Coordinates of C-alpha atoms in Angstrom, one line a residue:
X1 CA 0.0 0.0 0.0
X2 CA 1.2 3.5 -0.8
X3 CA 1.8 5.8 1.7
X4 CA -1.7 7.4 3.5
X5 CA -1.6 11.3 2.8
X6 CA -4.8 13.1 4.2
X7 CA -5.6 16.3 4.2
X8 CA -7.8 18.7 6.0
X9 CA -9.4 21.6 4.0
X10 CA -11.1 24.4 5.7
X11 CA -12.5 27.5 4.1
X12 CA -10.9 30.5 6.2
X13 CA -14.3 32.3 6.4
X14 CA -14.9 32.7 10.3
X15 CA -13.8 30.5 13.5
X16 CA -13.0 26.4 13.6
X17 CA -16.0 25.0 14.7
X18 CA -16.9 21.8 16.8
X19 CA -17.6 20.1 13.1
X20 CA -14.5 21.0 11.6
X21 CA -12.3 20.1 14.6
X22 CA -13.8 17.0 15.0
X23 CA -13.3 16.1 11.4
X24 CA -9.5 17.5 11.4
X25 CA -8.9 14.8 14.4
X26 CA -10.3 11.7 12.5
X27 CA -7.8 12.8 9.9
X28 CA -4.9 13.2 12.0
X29 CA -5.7 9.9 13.7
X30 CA -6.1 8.3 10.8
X31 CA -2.5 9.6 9.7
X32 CA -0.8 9.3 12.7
X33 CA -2.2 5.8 13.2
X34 CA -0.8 4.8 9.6
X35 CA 2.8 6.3 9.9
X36 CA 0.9 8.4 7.1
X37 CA 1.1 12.1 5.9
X38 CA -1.4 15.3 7.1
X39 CA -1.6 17.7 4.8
X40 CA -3.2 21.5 5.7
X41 CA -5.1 23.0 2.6
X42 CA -6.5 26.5 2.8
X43 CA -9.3 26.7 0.4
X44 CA -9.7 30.7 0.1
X45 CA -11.1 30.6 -3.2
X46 CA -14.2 32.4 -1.5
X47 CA -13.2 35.8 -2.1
X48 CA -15.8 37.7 -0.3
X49 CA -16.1 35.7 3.1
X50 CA -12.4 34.3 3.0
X51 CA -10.1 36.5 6.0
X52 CA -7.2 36.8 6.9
X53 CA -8.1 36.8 10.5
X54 CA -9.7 33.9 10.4
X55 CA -6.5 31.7 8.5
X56 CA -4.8 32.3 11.9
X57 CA -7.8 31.3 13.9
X58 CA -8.0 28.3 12.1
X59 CA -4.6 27.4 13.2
X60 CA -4.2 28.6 16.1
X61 CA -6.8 26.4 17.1
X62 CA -5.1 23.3 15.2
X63 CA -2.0 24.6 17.3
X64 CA -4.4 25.0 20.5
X65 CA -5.7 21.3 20.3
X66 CA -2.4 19.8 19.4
X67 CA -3.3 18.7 15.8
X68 CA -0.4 19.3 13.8
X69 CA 0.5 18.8 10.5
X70 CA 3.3 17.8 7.8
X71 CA 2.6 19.9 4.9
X72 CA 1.1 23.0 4.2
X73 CA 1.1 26.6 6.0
X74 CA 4.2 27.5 7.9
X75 CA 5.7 24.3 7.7
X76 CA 5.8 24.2 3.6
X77 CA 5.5 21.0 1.8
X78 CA 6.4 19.3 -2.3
X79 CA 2.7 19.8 -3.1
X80 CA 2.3 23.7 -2.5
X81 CA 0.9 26.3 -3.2
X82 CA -1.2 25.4 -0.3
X83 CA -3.6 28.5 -0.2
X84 CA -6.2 27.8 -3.5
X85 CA -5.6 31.5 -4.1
X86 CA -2.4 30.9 -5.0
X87 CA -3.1 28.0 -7.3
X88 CA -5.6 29.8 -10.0
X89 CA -3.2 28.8 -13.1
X90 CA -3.2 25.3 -12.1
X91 CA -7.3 25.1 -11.8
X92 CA -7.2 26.4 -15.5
X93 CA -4.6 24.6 -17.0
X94 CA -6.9 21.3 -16.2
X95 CA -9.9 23.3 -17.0
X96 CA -8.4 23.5 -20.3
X97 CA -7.9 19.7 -20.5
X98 CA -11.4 19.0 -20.1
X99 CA -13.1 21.5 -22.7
X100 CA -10.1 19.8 -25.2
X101 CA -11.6 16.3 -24.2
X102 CA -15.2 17.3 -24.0
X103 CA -16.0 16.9 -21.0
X104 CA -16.7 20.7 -20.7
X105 CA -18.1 23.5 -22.4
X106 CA -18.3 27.6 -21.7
X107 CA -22.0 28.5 -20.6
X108 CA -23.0 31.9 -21.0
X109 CA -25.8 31.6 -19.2
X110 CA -26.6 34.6 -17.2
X111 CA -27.9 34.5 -13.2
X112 CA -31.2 35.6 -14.5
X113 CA -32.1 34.0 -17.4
X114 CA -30.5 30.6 -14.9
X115 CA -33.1 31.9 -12.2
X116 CA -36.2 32.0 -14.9
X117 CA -35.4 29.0 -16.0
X118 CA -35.6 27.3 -12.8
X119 CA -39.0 29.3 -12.1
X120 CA -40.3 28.0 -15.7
X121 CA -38.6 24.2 -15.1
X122 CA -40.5 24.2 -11.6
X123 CA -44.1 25.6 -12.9
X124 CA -44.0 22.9 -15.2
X125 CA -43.0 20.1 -12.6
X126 CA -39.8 19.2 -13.9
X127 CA -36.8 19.3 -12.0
X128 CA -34.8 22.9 -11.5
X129 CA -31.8 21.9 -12.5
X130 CA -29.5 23.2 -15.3
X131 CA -31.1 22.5 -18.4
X132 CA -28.2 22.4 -20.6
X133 CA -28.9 25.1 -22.8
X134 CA -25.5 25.4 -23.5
X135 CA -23.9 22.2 -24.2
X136 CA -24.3 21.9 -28.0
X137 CA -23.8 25.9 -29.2
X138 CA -22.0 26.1 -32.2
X139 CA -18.7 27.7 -33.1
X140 CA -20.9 30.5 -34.1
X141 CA -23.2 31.0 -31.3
X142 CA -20.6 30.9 -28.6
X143 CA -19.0 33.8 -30.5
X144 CA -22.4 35.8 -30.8
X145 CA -22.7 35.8 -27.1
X146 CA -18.7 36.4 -26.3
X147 CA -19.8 39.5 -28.7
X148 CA -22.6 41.0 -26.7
X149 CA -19.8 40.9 -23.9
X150 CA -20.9 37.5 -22.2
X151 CA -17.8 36.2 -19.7
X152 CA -18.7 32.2 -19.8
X153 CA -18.8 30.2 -17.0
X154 CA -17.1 26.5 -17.1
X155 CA -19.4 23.7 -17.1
X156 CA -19.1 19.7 -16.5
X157 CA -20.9 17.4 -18.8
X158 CA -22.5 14.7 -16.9
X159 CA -22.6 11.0 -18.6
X160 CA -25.6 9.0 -18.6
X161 CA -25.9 6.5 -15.8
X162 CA -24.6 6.3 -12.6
X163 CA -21.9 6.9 -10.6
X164 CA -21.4 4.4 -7.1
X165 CA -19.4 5.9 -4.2
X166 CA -17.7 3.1 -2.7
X167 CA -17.5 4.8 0.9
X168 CA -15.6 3.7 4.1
X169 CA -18.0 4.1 6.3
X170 CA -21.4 4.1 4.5
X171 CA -20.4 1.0 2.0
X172 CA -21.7 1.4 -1.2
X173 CA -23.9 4.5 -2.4
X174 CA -25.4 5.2 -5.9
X175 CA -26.3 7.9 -7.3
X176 CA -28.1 8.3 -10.5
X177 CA -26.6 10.8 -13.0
X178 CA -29.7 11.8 -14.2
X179 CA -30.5 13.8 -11.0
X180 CA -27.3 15.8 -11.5
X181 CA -27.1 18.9 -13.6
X182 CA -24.4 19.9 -15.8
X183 CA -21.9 21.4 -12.9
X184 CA -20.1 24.5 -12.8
X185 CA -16.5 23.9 -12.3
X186 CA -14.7 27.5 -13.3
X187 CA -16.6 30.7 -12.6
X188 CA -16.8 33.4 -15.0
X189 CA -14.3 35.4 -12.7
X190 CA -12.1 32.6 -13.2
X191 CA -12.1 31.1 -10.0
X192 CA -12.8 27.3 -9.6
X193 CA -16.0 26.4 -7.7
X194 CA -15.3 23.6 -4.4
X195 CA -16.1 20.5 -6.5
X196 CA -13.2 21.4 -8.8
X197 CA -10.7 22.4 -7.0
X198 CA -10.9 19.8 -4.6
X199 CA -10.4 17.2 -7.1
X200 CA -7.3 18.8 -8.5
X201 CA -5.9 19.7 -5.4
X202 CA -6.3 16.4 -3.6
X203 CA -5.0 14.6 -6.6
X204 CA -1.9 16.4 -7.3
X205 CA -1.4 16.8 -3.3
X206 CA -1.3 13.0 -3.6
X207 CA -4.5 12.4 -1.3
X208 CA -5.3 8.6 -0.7
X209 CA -8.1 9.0 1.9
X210 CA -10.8 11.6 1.9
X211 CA -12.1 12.0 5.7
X212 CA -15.1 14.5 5.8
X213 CA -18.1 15.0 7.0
X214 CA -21.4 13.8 5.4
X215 CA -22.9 17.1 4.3
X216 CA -20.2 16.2 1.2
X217 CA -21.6 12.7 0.2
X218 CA -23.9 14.6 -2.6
X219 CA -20.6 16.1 -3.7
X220 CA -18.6 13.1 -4.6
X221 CA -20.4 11.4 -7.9
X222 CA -19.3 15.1 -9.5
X223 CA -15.7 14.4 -8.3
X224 CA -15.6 11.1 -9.4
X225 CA -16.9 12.2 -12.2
X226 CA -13.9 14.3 -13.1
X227 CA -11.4 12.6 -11.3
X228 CA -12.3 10.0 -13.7
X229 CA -12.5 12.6 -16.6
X230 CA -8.7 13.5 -15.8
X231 CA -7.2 10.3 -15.6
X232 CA -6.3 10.9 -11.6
X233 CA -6.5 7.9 -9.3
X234 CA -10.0 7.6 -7.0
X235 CA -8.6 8.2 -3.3
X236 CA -10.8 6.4 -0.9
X237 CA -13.6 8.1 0.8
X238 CA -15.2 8.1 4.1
X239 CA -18.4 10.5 5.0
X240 CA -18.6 10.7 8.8
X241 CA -22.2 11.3 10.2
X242 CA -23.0 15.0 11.4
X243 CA -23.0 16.5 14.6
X244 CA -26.7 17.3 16.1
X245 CA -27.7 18.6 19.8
X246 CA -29.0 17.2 22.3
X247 CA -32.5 18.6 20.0
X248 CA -31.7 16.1 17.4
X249 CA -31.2 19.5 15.5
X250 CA -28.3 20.5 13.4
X251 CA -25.4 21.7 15.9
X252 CA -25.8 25.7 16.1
X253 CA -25.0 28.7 18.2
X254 CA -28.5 27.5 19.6
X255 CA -27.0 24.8 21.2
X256 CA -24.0 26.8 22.9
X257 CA -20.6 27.7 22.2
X258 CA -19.5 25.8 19.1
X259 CA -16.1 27.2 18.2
X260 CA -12.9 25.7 19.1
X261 CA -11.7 29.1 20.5
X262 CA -15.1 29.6 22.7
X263 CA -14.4 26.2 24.6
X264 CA -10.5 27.2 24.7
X265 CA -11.9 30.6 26.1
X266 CA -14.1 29.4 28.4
X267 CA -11.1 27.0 30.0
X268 CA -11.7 23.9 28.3
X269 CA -8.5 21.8 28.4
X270 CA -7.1 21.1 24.9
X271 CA -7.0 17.1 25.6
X272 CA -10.4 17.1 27.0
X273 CA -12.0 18.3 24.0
X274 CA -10.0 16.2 21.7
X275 CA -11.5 13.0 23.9
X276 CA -14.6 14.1 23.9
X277 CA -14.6 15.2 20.1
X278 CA -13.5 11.6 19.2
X279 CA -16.3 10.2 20.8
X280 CA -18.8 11.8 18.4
X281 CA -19.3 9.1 15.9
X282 CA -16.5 6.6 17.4
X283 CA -16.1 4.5 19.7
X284 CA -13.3 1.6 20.4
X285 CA -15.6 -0.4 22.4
X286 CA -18.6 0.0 24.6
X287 CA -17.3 0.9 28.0
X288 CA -13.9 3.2 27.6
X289 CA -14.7 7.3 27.6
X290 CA -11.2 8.4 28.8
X291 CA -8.2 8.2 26.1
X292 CA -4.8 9.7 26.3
X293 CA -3.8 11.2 23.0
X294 CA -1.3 8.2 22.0
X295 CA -3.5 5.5 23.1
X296 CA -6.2 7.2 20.5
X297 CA -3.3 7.0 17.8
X298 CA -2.9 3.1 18.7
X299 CA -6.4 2.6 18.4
X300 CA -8.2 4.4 16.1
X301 CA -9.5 3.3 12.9
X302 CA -12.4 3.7 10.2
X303 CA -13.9 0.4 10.7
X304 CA -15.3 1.8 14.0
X305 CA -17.0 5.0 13.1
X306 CA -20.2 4.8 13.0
X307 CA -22.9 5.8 10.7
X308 CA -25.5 7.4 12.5
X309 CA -25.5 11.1 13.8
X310 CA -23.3 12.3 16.7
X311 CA -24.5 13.8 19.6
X312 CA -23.4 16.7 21.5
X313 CA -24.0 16.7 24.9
X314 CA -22.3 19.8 26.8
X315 CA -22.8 18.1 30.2
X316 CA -20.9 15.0 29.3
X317 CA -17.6 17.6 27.9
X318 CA -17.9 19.6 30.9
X319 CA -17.7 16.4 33.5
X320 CA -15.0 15.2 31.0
X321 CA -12.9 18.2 31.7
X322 CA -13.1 18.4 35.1
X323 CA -11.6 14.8 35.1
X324 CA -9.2 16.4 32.9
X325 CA -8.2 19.4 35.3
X326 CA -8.1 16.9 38.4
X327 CA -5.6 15.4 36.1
X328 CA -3.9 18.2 35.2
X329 CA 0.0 19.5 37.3
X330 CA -1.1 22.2 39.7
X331 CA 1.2 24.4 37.7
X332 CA 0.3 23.8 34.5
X333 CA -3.6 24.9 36.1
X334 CA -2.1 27.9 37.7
X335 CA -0.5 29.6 34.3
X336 CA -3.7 28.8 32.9
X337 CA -5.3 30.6 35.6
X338 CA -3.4 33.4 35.5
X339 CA -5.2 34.5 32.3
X340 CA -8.3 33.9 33.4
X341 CA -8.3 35.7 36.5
X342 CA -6.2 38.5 34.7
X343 CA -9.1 39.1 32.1
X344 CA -11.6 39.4 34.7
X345 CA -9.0 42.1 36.5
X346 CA -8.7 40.4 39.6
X347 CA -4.8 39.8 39.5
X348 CA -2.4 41.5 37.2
X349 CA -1.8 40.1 34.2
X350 CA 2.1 40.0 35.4
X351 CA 1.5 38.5 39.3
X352 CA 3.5 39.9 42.1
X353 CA 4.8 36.9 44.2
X354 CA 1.9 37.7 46.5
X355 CA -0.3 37.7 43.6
X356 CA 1.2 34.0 42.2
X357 CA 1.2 32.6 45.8
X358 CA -2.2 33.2 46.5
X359 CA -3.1 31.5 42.6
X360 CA -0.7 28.7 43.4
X361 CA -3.0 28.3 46.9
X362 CA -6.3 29.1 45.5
X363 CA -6.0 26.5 42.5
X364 CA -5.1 23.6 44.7
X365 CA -8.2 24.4 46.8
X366 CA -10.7 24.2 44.2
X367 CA -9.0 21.9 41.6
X368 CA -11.3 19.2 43.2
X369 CA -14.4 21.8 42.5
X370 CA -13.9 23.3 39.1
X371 CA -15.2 22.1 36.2
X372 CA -13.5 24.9 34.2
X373 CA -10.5 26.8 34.0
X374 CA -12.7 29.7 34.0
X375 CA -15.0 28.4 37.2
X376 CA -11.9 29.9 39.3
X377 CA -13.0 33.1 39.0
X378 CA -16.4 32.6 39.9
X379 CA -15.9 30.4 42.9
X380 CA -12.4 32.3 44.1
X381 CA -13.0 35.6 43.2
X382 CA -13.4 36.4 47.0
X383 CA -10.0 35.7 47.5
X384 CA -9.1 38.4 45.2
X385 CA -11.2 41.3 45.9
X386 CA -10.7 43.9 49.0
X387 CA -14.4 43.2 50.3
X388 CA -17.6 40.6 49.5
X389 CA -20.6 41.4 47.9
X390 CA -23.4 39.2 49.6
X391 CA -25.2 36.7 48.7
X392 CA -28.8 38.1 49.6
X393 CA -30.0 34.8 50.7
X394 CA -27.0 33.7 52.2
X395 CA -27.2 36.5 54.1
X396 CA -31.2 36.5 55.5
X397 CA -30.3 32.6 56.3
X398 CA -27.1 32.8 58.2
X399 CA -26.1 36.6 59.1
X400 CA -29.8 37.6 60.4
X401 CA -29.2 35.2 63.5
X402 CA -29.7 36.5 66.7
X403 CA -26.4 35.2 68.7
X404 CA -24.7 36.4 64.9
X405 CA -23.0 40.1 66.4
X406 CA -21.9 38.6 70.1
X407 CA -19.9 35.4 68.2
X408 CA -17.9 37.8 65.1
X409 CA -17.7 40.3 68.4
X410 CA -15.9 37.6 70.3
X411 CA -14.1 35.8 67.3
X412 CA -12.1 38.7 66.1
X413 CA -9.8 39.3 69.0
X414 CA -9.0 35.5 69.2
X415 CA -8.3 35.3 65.4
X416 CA -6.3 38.7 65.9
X417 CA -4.3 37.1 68.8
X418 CA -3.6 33.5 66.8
X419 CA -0.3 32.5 65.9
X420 CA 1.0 31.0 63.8
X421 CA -2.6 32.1 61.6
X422 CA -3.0 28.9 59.9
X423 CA -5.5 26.2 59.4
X424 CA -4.7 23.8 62.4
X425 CA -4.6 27.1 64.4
X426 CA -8.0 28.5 63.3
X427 CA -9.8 25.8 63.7
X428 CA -8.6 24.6 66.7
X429 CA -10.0 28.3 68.0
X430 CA -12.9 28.3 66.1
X431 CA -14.4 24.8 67.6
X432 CA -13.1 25.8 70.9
X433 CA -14.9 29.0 70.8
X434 CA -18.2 26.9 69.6
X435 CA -17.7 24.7 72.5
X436 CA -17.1 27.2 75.1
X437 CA -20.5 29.0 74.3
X438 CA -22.6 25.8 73.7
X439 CA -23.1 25.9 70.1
X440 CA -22.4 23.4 67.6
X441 CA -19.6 24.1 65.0
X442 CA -21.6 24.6 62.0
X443 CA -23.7 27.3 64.0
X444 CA -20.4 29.7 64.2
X445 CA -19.2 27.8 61.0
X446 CA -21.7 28.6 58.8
X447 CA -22.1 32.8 59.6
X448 CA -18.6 32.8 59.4
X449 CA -18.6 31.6 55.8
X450 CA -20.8 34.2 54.7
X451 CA -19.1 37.0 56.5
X452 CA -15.8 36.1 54.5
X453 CA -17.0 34.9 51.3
X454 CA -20.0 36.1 50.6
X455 CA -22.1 32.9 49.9
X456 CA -23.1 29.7 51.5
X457 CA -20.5 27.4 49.7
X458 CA -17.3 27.2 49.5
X459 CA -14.1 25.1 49.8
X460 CA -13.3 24.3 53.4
X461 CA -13.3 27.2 55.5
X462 CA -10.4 26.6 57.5
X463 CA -8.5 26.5 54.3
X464 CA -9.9 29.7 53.1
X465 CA -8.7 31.5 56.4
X466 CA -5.4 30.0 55.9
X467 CA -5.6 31.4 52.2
X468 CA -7.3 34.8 53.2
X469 CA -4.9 35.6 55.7
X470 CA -5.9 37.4 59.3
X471 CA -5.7 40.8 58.5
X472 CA -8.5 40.4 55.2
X473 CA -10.6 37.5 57.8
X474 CA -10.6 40.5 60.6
X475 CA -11.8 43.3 58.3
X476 CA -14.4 41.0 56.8
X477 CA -15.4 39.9 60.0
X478 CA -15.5 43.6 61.1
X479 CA -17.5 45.0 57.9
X480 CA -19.7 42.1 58.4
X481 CA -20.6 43.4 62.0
X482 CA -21.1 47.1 60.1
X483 CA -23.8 45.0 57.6
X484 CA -25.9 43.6 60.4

């Protein structure tokens, strides 16, 4: 067998979504797992939509989730230009080989009379597709209309009969030609249209698998078509069912975030979402849910994708990465962190030592508790700020208490006078205090919480002293007598 090259294609016209990420991953898996090639094709050809700014979002998501790849932006390649924008003379040089075989013809059809046609094909029940008006114009006509100023369009005659996609994962699917119109493969601008370029591209770039998703199966008969008309070897194909929500809908914005750089934004772990992208539409057997990255290279292949439609289920990637990030180095969380409380200006986005120390302290209290990167701001933002704002009904449960004033009253001097100020220490005055005044632990506990965080939940409290330090847990303690 020759060697597997694969490619993945995206067209740079906005962020890499959950789709397109998933379907990158199959094909590096695929590659990696073969000892194969991954190529990185920018198909730009969209001149309108196509950006700039979203080329480098594209990879630096690739780069984000640890997909790389062997050929193709930045890293070069023997099969380049790898931008489609660059390769405009090479889409016409095989246009040209197929109007000299006949397999194509100029139409000079213009978007109007094409859109009355369809109108006029559709009152009269037949189908609205091309109707070839073009194919057969003489010498003579085709020079009338180049007269009246008439830039043609490139069109694909389409044999009688049928075309079979022998498919990977779906097995075998036919298509009958008669159901496909006469295709346009190069524009009047002179730009090739996706069914075109794709072919050329993939065979010259030496592609022996196509890995994409479903929504391209109608797509295929018109490449065989011409892969055939050009004398390029078939690659083999492999359609991968579509991602729906948890609706049974097409995955949309509806559903959540679906970019790669929301879920990166929002403290997603880069290995978390590749295991839980994988899952969507494969599975090595009926129990395992956790892979590490080389085990997935070991194990993955086509023969265990499945056909039917993926779900997305948020709840199943957010418990996911929370086993990630209880997996995770404590300093590898704490960098990450750093941005995240940074951004929401509760640390500078350069730490003083006191500033790292207390990041370093705060992430191993909640590592058990986050689900998120980004859930350390909202569960540890009191140990940032100078004061708390309240939880209202935190407060009417646990500050309202009559016997509330006399125990902060009575606490803050002891806490004051506590050395060394550290959890064995606290507590040790905390339950005695409790004890001396007939209460049980949670009643002083409980108050206490509130008065320095702000809420009813947190991590332990004695840890959050520690963490707070005495001179913040006094003044707390202290505005909190102010509040009642």
């Amino acid at each position: 067998m020759s060697e597997v090259r694969v490619r993945f294609a995206p067209s740079p016209t906005g962020y890499l979504h959950v789709g397109g990420a998933r379907t990158v991953l199959f094909n590096w898996l695929f590659a990696r797992h073969a000892g194969g090639v991954m190529v990185l094709r920018i198909e730009d050809t969209d001149v309108e939509r196509s950006t700039e700014t979203s080329v480098d979002a594209i990879i630096d998501s690739l780069k984000w989730l640890g997909l790389d790849w062997d050929e193709g932006p930045i890293v070069g390649g023997d099969y380049g230009p790898y931008f489609q924008s660059e390769r405009l003379d090479i889409y016409r040089e095989y246009a040209d080989k197929l109007i000299k075989s006949g397999y194509a013809y100029p139409c000079y059809c213009t978007p109007e009379e094409l859109n009355e046609a369809r109108k006029a094909a559709m009152k009269q029940g037949r189908p609205p597709g091309y109707s070839g008006r073009c194919r057969d114009l003489s010498p003579e006509e085709r020079r009338s209309k180049e007269a009246e100023g008439r830039q043609p369009a490139l069109r694909f005659k389409v044999a009688e009969g049928e075309t079979v996609v022998n498919d990977l994962v779906r097995g075998d699917v036919v298509f009958r030609n008669e159901f496909i119109e006469d295709f346009v493969i190069l524009k009047s601008d002179g730009y090739p249209t996706y069914n075109f370029a794709v072919v050329v591209d993939d065979a010259l770039m030496r592609i022996t698998h196509v890995i994409r998703a479903d929504e391209h199966l109608p797509n295929t008969p018109k490449q065989i078509m011409m892969y055939e008309a050009l004398g390029f070897e078939l690659p083999e194909f492999a359609h991968v069912s579509m991602i729906l929500g948890k609706d049974k809908t097409k995955l949309s914005k509806r559903h959540g975030a679906t970019s790669v750089t929301q879920y990166r934004d929002a403290g997603y772990l880069p290995d978390a979402l590749v295991n839980y992208l994988v899952l969507l539409g494969w599975a090595y057997d009926a129990e395992q849910q956790i892979f590490g990255r080389e085990e997935l290279i070991e194990k993955f292949t086509l023969d265990k994708v499945s056909k039917n439609p993926a779900i997305f289920d948020p709840d199943k990637l957010l418990w996911m990465n929370g086993y990630y990030i209880r997996e995770t180095e404590n300093d590898t969380l704490v960098e990450l962190a750093i941005d995240h409380l940074a951004n929401a200006g509760l640390i500078s986005s350069e730490p003083s030592h006191e500033e790292l120390t207390k990041t370093q302290a705060v992430v191993a209290i909640l590592k058990e508790r986050i689900r998120t990167v980004s859930d350390i701001v909202d569960q540890g933002d009191f140990f940032f700020t100078e004061d708390v704002a309240f939880d209202e009904e935190a407060f009417q449960k646990f500050l309202t208490r009559d016997y509330v004033p006399e125990t902060f009253k009575a606490l803050k001097p002891r806490l004051e006078a506590t050395s060394p100020f550290n959890k064995q220490t606290v507590e040790k005055v905390i339950r005695g205090y409790a004890k001396e005044v007939g209460r049980k632990a949670g009643e002083v506990i409980h108050p206490l919480r509130v008065a320095l965080t702000g809420r009813s939940v947190s991590p332990g409290i004695f840890e959050v002293i520690e963490i707070l330090g005495k001179d913040t847990c006094c003044r707390r303690i202290n505005s909190a007598l102010k509040s009642l």
